[in-house]
Coordinates of C-alpha atoms in Angstrom, one line a residue:
X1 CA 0.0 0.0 0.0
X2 CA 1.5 3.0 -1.1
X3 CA -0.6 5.5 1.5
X4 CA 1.4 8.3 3.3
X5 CA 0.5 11.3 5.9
X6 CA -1.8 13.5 3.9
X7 CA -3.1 11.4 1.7
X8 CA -6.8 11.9 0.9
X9 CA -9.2 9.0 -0.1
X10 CA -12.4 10.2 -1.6
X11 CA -15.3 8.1 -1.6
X12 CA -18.8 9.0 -3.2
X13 CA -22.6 7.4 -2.8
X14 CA -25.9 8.2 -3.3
X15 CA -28.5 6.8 -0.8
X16 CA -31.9 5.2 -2.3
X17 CA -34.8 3.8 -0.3
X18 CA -33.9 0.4 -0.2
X19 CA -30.4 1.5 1.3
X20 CA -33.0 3.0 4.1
X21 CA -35.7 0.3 4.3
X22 CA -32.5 -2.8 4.3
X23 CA -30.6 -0.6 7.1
X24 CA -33.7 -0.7 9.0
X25 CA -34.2 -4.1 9.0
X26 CA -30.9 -4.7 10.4
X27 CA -30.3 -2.2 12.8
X28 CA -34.0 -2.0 14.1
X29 CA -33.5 1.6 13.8
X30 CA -36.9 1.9 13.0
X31 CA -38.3 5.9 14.0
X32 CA -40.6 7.0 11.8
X33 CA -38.5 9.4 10.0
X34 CA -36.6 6.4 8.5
X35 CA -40.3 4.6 7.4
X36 CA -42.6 7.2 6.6
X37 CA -41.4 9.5 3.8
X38 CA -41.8 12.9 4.2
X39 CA -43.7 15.7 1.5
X40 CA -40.9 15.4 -0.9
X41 CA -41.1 11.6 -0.7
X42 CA -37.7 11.3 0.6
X43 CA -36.9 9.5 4.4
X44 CA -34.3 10.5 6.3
X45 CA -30.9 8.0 5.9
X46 CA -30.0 6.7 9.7
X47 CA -26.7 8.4 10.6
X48 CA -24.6 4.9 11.1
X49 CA -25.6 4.3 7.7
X50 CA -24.4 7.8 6.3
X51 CA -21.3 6.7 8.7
X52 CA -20.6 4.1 6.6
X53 CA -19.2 6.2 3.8
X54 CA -16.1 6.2 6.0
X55 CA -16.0 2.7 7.7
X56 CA -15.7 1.8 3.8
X57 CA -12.6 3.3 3.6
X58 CA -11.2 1.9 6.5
X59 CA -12.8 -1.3 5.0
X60 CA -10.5 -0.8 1.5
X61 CA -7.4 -0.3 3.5
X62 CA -8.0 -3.7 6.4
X63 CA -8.2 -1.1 8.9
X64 CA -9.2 -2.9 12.2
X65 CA -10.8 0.4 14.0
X66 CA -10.2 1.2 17.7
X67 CA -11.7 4.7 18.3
X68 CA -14.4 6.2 15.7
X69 CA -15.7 9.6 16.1
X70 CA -19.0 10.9 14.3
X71 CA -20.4 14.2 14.5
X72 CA -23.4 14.1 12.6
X73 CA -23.8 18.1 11.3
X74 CA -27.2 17.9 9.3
X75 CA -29.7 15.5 8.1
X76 CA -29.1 12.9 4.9
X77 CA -32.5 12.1 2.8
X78 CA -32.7 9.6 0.1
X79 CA -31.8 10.9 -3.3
X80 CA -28.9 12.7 -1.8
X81 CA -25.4 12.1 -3.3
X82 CA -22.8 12.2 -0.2
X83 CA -19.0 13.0 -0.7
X84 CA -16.7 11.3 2.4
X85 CA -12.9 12.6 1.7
X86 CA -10.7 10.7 4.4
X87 CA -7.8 12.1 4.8
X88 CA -4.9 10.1 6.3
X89 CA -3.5 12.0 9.5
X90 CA -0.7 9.0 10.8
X91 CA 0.7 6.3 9.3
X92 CA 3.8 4.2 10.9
X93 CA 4.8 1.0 11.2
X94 CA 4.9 -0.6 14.3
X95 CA 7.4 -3.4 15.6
X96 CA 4.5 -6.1 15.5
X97 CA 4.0 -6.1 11.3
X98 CA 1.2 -3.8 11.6
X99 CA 0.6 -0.2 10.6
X100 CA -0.7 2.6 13.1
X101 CA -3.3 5.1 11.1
X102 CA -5.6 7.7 12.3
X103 CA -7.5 9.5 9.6
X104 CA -9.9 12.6 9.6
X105 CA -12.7 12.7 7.5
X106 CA -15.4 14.8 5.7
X107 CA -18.8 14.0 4.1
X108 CA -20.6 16.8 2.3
X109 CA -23.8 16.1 0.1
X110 CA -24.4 17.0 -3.4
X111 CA -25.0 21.1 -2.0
X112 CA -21.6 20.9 -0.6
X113 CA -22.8 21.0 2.6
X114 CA -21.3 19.5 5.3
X115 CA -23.4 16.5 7.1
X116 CA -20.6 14.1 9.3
X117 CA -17.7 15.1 10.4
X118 CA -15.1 13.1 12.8
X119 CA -12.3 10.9 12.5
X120 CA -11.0 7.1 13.2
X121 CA -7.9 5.0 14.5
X122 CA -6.7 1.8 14.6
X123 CA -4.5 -0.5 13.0
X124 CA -4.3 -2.0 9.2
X125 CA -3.9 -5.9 9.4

């Protein structure tokens, strides 16, 4: 992996109903802003599924995660196309055959407006 300090990863994705109805199945995350659409027709995408914009990062790159942080800054609605940029803070070898990283991260929608905000650390494996 060729990924050094200051690296940014950009990953893009646009959330559709069944994203919504399929995370609410699983997660049992079921309020009625996720089930019930609202005048526009859209629901509103559970934040740990809009937080898994950067998990799959850290997913592409075998990141085992020890700490995540998520501040969740405005609402995602189906339809909406979100933008996560990761960009890598720390990354060092350690003695056991493992990397250290610790990443911030950014996901805006489609208005370039910012909706999560936070960062994660751990270990690539």
């Amino acid at each position: 992996m060729a990924t050094k300090v200051g690296d940014i990863i950009t990953f893009e994705r646009t959330f559709k109903q069944e994203d919504v109805e399929m995370f609410t199945k699983v997660s049992m995350d079921e309020g009625n802003h996720h089930i019930t659409p609202d005048e526009q027709g859209r629901l509103v995408v559970q934040g740990l599924l809009t937080a898994t914009l950067p998990t799959k990062v850290g997913g592409d790159y075998n990141v085992l995660a020890r700490t995540m942080n998520f501040e969740f800054l405005r609402p995602v609605f189906t339809g909406d196309t979100i933008i996560c940029e990761v960009t890598i803070e720390q990354f060092e070898k350690q003695d056991n055959n493992r990397t250290a990283i610790m990443a911030t991260f950014l996901c805006t929608n489609q208005n370039e407006k910012e909706v999560l905000k936070g960062n994660f650390a751990g270990v690539i494996i």
